PDB file of C-alpha atoms in Angstrom:
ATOM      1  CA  UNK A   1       0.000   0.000   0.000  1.00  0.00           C
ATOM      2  CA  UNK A   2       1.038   3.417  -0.684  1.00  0.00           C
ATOM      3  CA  UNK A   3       2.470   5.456   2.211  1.00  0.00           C
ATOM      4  CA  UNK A   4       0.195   8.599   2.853  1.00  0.00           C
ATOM      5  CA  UNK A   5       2.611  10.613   4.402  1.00  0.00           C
ATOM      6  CA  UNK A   6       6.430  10.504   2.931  1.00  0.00           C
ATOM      7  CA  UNK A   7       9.213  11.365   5.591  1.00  0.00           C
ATOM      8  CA  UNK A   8      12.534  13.789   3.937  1.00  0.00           C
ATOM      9  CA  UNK A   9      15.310  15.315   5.043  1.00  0.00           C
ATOM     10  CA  UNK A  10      17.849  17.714   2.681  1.00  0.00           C
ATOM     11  CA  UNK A  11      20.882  17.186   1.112  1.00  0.00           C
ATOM     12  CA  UNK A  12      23.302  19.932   0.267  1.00  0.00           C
ATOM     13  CA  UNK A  13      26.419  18.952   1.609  1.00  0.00           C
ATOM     14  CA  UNK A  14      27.685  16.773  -1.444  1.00  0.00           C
ATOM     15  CA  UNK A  15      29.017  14.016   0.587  1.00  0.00           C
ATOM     16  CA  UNK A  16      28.797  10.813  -0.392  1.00  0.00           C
ATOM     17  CA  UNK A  17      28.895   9.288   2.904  1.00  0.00           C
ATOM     18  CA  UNK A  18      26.761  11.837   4.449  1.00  0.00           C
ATOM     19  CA  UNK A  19      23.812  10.396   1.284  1.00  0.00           C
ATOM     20  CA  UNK A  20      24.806   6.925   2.100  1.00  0.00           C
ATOM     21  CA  UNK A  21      23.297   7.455   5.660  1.00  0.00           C
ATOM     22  CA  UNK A  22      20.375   9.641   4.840  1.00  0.00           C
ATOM     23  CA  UNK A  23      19.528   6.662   2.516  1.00  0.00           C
ATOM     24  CA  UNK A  24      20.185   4.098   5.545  1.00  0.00           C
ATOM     25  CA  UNK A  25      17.873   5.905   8.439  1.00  0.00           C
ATOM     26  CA  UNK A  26      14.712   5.054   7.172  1.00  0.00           C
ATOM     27  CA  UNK A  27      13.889   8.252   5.358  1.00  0.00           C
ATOM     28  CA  UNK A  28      11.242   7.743   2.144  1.00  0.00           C
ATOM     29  CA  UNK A  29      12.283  10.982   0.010  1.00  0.00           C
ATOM     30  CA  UNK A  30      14.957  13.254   0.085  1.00  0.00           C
ATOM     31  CA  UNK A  31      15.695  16.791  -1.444  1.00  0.00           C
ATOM     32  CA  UNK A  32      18.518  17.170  -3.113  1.00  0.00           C
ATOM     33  CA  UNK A  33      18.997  21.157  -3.313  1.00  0.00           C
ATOM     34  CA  UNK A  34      20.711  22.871  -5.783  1.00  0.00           C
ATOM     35  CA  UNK A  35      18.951  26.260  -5.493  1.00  0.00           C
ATOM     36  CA  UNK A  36      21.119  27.104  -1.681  1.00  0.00           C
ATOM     37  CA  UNK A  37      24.111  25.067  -1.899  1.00  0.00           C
ATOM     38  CA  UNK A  38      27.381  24.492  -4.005  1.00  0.00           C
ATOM     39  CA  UNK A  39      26.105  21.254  -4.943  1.00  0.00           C
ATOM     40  CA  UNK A  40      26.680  20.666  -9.173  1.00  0.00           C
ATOM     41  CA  UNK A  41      25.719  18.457 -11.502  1.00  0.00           C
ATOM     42  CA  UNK A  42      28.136  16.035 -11.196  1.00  0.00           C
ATOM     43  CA  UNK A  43      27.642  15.927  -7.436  1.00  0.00           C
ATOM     44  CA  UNK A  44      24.118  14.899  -8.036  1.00  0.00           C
ATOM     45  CA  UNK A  45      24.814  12.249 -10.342  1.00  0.00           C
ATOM     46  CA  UNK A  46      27.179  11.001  -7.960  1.00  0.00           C
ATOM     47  CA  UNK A  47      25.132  11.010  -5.256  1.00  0.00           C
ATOM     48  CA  UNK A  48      21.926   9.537  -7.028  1.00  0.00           C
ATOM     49  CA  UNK A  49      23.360   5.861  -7.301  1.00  0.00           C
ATOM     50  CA  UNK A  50      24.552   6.401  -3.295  1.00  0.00           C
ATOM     51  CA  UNK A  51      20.904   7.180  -2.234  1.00  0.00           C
ATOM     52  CA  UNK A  52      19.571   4.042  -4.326  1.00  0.00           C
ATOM     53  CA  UNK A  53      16.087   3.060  -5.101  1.00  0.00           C
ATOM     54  CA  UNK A  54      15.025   2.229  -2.024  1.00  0.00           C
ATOM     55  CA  UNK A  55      14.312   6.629  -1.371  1.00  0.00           C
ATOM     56  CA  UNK A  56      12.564   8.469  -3.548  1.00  0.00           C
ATOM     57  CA  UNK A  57      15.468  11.316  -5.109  1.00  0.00           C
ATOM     58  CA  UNK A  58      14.097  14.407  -5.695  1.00  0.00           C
ATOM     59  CA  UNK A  59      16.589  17.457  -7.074  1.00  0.00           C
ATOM     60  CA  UNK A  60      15.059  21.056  -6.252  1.00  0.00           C
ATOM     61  CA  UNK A  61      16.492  23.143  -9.144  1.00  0.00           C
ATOM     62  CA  UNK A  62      18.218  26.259  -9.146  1.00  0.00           C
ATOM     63  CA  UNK A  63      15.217  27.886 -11.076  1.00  0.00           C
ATOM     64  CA  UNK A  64      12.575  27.812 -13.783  1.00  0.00           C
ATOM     65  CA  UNK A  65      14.898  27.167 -16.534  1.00  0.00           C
ATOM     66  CA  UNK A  66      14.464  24.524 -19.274  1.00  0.00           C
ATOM     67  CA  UNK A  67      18.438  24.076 -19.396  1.00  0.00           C
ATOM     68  CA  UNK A  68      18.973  23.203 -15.739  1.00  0.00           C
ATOM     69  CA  UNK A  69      15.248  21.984 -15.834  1.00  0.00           C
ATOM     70  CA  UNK A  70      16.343  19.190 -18.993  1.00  0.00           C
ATOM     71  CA  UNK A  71      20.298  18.869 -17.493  1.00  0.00           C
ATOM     72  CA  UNK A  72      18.768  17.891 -13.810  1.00  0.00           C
ATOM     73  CA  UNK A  73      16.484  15.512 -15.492  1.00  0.00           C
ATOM     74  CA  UNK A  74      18.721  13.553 -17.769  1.00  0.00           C
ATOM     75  CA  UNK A  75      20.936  12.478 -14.174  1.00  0.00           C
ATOM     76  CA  UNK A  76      17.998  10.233 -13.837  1.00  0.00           C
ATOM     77  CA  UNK A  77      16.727  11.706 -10.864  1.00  0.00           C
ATOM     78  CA  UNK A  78      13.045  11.009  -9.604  1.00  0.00           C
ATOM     79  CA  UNK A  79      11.814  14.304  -9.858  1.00  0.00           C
ATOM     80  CA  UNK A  80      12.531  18.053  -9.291  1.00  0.00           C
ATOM     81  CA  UNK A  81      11.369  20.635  -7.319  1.00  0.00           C
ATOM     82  CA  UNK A  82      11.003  23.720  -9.191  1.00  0.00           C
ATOM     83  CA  UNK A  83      11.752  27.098  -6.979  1.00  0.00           C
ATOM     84  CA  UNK A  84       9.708  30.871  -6.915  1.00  0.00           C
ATOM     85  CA  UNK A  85       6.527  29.578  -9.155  1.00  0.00           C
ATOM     86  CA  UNK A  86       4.581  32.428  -9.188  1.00  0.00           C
ATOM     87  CA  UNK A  87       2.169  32.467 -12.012  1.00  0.00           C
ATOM     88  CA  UNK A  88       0.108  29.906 -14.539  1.00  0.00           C
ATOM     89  CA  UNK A  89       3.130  30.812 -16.677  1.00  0.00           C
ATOM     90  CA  UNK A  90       5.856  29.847 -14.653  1.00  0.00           C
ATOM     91  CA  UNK A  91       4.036  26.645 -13.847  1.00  0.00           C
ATOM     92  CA  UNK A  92       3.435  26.065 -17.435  1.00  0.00           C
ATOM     93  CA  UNK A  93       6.739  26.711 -18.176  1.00  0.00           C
ATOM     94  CA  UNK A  94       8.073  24.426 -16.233  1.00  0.00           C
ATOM     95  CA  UNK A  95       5.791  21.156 -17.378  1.00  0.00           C
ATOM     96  CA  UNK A  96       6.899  21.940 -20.708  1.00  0.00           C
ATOM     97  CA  UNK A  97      10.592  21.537 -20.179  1.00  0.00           C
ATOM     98  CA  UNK A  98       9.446  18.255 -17.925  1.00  0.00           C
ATOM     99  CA  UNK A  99       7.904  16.708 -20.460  1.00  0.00           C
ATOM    100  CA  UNK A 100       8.791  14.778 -23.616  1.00  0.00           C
ATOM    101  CA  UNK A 101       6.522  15.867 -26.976  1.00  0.00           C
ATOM    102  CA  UNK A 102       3.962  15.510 -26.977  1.00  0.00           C
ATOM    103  CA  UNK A 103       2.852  16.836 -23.545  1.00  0.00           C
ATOM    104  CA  UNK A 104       6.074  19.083 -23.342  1.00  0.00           C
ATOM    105  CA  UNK A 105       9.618  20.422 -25.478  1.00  0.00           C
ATOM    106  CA  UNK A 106      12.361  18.026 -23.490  1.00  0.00           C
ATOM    107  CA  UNK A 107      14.854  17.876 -25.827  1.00  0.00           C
ATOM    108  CA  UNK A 108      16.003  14.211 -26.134  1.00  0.00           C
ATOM    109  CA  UNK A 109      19.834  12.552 -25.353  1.00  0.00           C
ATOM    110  CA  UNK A 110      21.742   9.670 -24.117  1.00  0.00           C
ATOM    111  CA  UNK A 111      22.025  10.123 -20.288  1.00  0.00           C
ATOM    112  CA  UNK A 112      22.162   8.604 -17.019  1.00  0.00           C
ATOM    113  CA  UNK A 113      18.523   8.692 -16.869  1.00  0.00           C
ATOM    114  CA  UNK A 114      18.127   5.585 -19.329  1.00  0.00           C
ATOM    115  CA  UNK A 115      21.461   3.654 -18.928  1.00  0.00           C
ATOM    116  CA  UNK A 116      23.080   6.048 -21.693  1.00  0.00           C
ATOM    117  CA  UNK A 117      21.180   4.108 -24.173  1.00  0.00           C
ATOM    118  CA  UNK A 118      20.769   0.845 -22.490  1.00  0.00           C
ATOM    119  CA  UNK A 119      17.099   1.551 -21.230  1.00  0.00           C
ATOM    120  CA  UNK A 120      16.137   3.964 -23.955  1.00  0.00           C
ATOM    121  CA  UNK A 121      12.637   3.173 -24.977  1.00  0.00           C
ATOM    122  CA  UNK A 122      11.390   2.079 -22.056  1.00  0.00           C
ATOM    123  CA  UNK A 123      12.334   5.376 -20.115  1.00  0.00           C
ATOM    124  CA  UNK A 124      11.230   8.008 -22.753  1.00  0.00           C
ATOM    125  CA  UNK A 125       7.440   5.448 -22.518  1.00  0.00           C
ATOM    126  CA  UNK A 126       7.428   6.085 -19.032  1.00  0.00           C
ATOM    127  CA  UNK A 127       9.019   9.600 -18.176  1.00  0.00           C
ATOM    128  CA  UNK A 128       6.005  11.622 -18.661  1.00  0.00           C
ATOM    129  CA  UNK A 129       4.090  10.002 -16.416  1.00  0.00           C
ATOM    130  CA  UNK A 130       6.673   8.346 -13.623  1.00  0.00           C
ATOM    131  CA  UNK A 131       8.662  11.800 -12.893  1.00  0.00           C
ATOM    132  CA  UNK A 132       7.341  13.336 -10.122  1.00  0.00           C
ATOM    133  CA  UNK A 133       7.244  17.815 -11.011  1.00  0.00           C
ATOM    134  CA  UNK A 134       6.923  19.854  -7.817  1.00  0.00           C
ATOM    135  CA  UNK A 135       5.293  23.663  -8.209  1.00  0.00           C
ATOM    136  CA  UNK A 136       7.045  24.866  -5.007  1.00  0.00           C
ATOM    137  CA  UNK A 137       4.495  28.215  -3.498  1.00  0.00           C
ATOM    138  CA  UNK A 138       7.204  30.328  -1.733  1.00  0.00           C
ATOM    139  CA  UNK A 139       5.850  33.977  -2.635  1.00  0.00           C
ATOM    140  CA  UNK A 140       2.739  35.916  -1.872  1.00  0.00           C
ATOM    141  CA  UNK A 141       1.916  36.620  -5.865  1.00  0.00           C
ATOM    142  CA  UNK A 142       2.272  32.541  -5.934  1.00  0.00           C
ATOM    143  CA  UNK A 143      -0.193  32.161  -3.199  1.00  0.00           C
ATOM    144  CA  UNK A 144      -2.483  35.015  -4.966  1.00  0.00           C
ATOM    145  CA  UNK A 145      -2.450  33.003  -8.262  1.00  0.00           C
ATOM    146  CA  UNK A 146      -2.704  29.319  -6.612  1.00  0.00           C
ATOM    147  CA  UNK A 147      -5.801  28.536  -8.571  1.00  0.00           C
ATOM    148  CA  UNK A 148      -4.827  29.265 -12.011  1.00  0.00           C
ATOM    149  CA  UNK A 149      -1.555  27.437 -11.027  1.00  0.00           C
ATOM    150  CA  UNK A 150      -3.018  24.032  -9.770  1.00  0.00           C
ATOM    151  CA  UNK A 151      -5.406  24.408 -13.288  1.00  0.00           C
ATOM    152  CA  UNK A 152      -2.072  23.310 -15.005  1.00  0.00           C
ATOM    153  CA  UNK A 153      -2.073  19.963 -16.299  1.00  0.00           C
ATOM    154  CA  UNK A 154       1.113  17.709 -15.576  1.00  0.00           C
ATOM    155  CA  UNK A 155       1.928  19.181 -11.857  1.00  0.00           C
ATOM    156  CA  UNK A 156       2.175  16.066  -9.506  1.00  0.00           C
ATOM    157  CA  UNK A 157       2.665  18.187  -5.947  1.00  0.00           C
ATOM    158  CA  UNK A 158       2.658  21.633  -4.731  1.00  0.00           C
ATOM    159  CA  UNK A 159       6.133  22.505  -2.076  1.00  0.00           C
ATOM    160  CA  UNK A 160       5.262  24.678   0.334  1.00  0.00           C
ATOM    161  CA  UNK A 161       8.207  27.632   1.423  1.00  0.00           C
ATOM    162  CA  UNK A 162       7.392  29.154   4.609  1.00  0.00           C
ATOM    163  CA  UNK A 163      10.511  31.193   4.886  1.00  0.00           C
ATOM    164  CA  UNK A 164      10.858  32.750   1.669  1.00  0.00           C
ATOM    165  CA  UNK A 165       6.878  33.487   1.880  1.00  0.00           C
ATOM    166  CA  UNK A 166       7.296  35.351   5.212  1.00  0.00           C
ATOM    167  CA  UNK A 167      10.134  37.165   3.292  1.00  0.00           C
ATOM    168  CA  UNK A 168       7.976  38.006   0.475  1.00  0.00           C
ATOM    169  CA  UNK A 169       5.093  38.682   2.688  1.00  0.00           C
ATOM    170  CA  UNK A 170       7.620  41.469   4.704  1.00  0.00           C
ATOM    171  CA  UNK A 171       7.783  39.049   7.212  1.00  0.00           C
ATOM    172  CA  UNK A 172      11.095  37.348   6.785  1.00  0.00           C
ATOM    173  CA  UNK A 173      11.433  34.646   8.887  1.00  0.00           C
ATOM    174  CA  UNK A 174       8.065  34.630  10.874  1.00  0.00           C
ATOM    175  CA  UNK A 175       6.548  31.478  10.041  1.00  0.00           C
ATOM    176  CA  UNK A 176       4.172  31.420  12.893  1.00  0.00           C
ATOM    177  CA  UNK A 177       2.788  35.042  12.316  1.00  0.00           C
ATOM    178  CA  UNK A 178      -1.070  35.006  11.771  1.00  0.00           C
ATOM    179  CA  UNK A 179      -0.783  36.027   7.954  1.00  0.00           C
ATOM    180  CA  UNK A 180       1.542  33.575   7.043  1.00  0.00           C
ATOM    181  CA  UNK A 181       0.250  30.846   8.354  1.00  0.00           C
ATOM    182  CA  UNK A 182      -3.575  32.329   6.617  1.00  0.00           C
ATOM    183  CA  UNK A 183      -1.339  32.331   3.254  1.00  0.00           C
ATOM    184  CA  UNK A 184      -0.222  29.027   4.173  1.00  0.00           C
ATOM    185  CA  UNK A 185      -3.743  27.971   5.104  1.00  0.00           C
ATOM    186  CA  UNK A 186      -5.275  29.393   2.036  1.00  0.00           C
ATOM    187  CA  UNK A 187      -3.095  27.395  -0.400  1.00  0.00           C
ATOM    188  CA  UNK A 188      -3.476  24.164   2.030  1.00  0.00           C
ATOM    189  CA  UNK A 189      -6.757  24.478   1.593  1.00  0.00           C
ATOM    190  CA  UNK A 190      -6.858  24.917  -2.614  1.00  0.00           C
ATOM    191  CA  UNK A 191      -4.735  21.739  -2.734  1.00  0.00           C
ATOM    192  CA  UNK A 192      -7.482  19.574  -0.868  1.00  0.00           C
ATOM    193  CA  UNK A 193      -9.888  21.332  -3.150  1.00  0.00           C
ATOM    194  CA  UNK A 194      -8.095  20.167  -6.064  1.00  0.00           C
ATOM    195  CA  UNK A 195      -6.688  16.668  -4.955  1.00  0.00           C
ATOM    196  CA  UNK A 196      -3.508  17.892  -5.422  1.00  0.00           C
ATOM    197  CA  UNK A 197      -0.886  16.379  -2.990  1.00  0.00           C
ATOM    198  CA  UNK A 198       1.154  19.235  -1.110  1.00  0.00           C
ATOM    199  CA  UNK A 199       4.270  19.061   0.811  1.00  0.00           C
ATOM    200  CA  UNK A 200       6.027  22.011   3.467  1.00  0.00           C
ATOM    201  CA  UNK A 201       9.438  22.466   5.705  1.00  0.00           C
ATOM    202  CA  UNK A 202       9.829  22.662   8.877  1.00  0.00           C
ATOM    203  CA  UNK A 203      13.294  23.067  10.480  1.00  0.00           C
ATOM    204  CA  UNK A 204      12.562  19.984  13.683  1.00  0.00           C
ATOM    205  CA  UNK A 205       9.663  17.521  14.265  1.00  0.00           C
ATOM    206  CA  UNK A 206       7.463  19.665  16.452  1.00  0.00           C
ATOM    207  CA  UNK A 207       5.699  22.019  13.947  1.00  0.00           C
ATOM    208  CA  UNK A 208       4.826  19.187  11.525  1.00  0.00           C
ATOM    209  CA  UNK A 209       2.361  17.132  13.940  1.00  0.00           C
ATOM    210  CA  UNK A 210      -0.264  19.846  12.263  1.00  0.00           C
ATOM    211  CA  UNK A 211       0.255  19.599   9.057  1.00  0.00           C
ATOM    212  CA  UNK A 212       0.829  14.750   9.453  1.00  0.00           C
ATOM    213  CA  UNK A 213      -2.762  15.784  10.371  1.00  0.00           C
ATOM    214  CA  UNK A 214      -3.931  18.013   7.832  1.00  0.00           C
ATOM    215  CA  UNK A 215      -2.866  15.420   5.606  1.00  0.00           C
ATOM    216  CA  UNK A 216       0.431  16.611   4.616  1.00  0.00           C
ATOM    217  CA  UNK A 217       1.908  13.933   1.981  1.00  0.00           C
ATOM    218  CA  UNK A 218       5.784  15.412   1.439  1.00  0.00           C
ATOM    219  CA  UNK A 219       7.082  16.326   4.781  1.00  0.00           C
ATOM    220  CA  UNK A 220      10.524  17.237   4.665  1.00  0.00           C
ATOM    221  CA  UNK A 221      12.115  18.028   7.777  1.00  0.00           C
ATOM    222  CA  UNK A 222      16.245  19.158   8.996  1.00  0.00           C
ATOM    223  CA  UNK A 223      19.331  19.896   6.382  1.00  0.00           C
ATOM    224  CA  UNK A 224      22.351  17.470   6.446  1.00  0.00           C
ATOM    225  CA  UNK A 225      24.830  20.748   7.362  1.00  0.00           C
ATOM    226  CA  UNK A 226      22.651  22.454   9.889  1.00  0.00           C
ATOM    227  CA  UNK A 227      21.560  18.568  11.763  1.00  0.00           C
ATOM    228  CA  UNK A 228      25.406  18.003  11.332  1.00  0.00           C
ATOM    229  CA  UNK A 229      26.330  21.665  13.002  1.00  0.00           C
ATOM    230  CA  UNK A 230      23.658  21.633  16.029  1.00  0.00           C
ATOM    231  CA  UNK A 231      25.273  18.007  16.682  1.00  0.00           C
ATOM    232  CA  UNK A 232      28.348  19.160  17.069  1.00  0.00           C
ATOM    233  CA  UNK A 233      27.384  22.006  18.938  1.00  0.00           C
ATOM    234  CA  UNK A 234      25.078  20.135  21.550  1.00  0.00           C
ATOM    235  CA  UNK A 235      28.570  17.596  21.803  1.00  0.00           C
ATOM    236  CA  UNK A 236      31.025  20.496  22.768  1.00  0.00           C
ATOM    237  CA  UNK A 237      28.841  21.739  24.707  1.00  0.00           C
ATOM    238  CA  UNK A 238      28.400  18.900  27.073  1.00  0.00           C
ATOM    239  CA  UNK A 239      31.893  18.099  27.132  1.00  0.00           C
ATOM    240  CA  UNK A 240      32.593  21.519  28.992  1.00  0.00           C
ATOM    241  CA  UNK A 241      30.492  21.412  30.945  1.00  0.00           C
ATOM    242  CA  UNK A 242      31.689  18.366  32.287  1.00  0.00           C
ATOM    243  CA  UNK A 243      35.205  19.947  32.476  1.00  0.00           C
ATOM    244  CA  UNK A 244      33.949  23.446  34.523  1.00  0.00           C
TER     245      UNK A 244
END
């Protein structure tokens, strides 16, 4: 049976190791970002073949471009996560450089994504409809225009951004004010309407009991460098006080 709810974590560090154990704690998903880190291409498709099959490996681009949208793709990735969609345009925009013709203008090539050859026919059959595309809502104009957005065919999920909503909202950071979490609410709420599966962040487990009850289905929680930092933190920390 299909899981309703799908526990993530980020990636950004590049690390093999570090995607080895994300893929070995039990997570189902993972974000791979590319929009805030130095991560590149080739440290995604390193990293893909690390994380396995066993996680679902999806690559948040560094924007709405059908280069990086077609390049990101052809590493044979899962799915992306497309940043700042703001508009029926940008989210039409961005299905067309998802998609093979007919539904879309992917340009076709000999990549990772099909063995470089080995799997060609059966992957170009299937990649319309097995890649997951993420609209990710991180800006008030992208909350305004949420219904002519979900009205695009070929969208699998809506991503949530809290922060960079606040920000756009004049509200950087304040996740918890009242009109955020309204905005929040509002586009929660249009999702349900449409049956369109949504997904948010949260930096720890505590502000996601909610939304595992509103029926989140993408819940991505912690990033490898900041769960890696606070670790170290909490460890030098005890040690001195043990040593005062």
């Amino acid at each position: 049976m299909e899981k309703k709810h799908l526990i993530g974590t980020i990636f950004t560090l590049g690390s093999l190791p570090v995607a080895e154990m994300i893929s070995g704690a039990g997570f189902d998903w993972v974000m791979i970002d590319m929009e805030h880190s130095v991560l590149s291409l080739e440290d995604v498709q390193r990293a893909l073949p690390v994380f396995g099959n066993k996680i679902l490996r999806i690559v948040r681009v560094p924007c709405n471009d059908e280069t990086w949208i077609k390049r990101v793709l052809d590493t044979g990735c899962d799915g992306i996560m497309v940043p700042m969609v703001k508009t029926r345009q940008d989210a039409e925009k961005m299905v067309l450089a998802s998609k093979y013709p007919p539904a879309g203008q992917r340009s076709v090539g000999l990549t990772r994504a099909h063995g470089y050859g080995a799997s060609f026919s059966e992957y170009l059959a299937g990649a319309n409809s097995d890649l997951i595309i993420m609209a990710q809502i991180e800006h008030a104009e992208g909350v305004q225009n949420i219904d002519s957005i979900l009205n695009v065919r070929g969208i699998d999920a809506i991503f949530i951004g809290p922060y960079d909503l606040s920000a756009s909202m004049g509200l950087p950071g304040q996740v918890q004010h009242p009109e955020v979490i309204m905005a929040i609410r509002n586009v929660k709420n249009k999702c349900a309407d449409a049956a369109m599966p949504y997904g948010i962040f949260a930096s720890g487990p505590e502000p996601l009991r909610q939304e595992i009850d509103d029926g989140c289905r993408y819940i991505l929680c912690g990033v490898d460098s900041s769960l890696m930092s606070s670790s170290l933190r909490d460890l030098s920390d005890r040690l001195h006080k043990m040593i005062q």
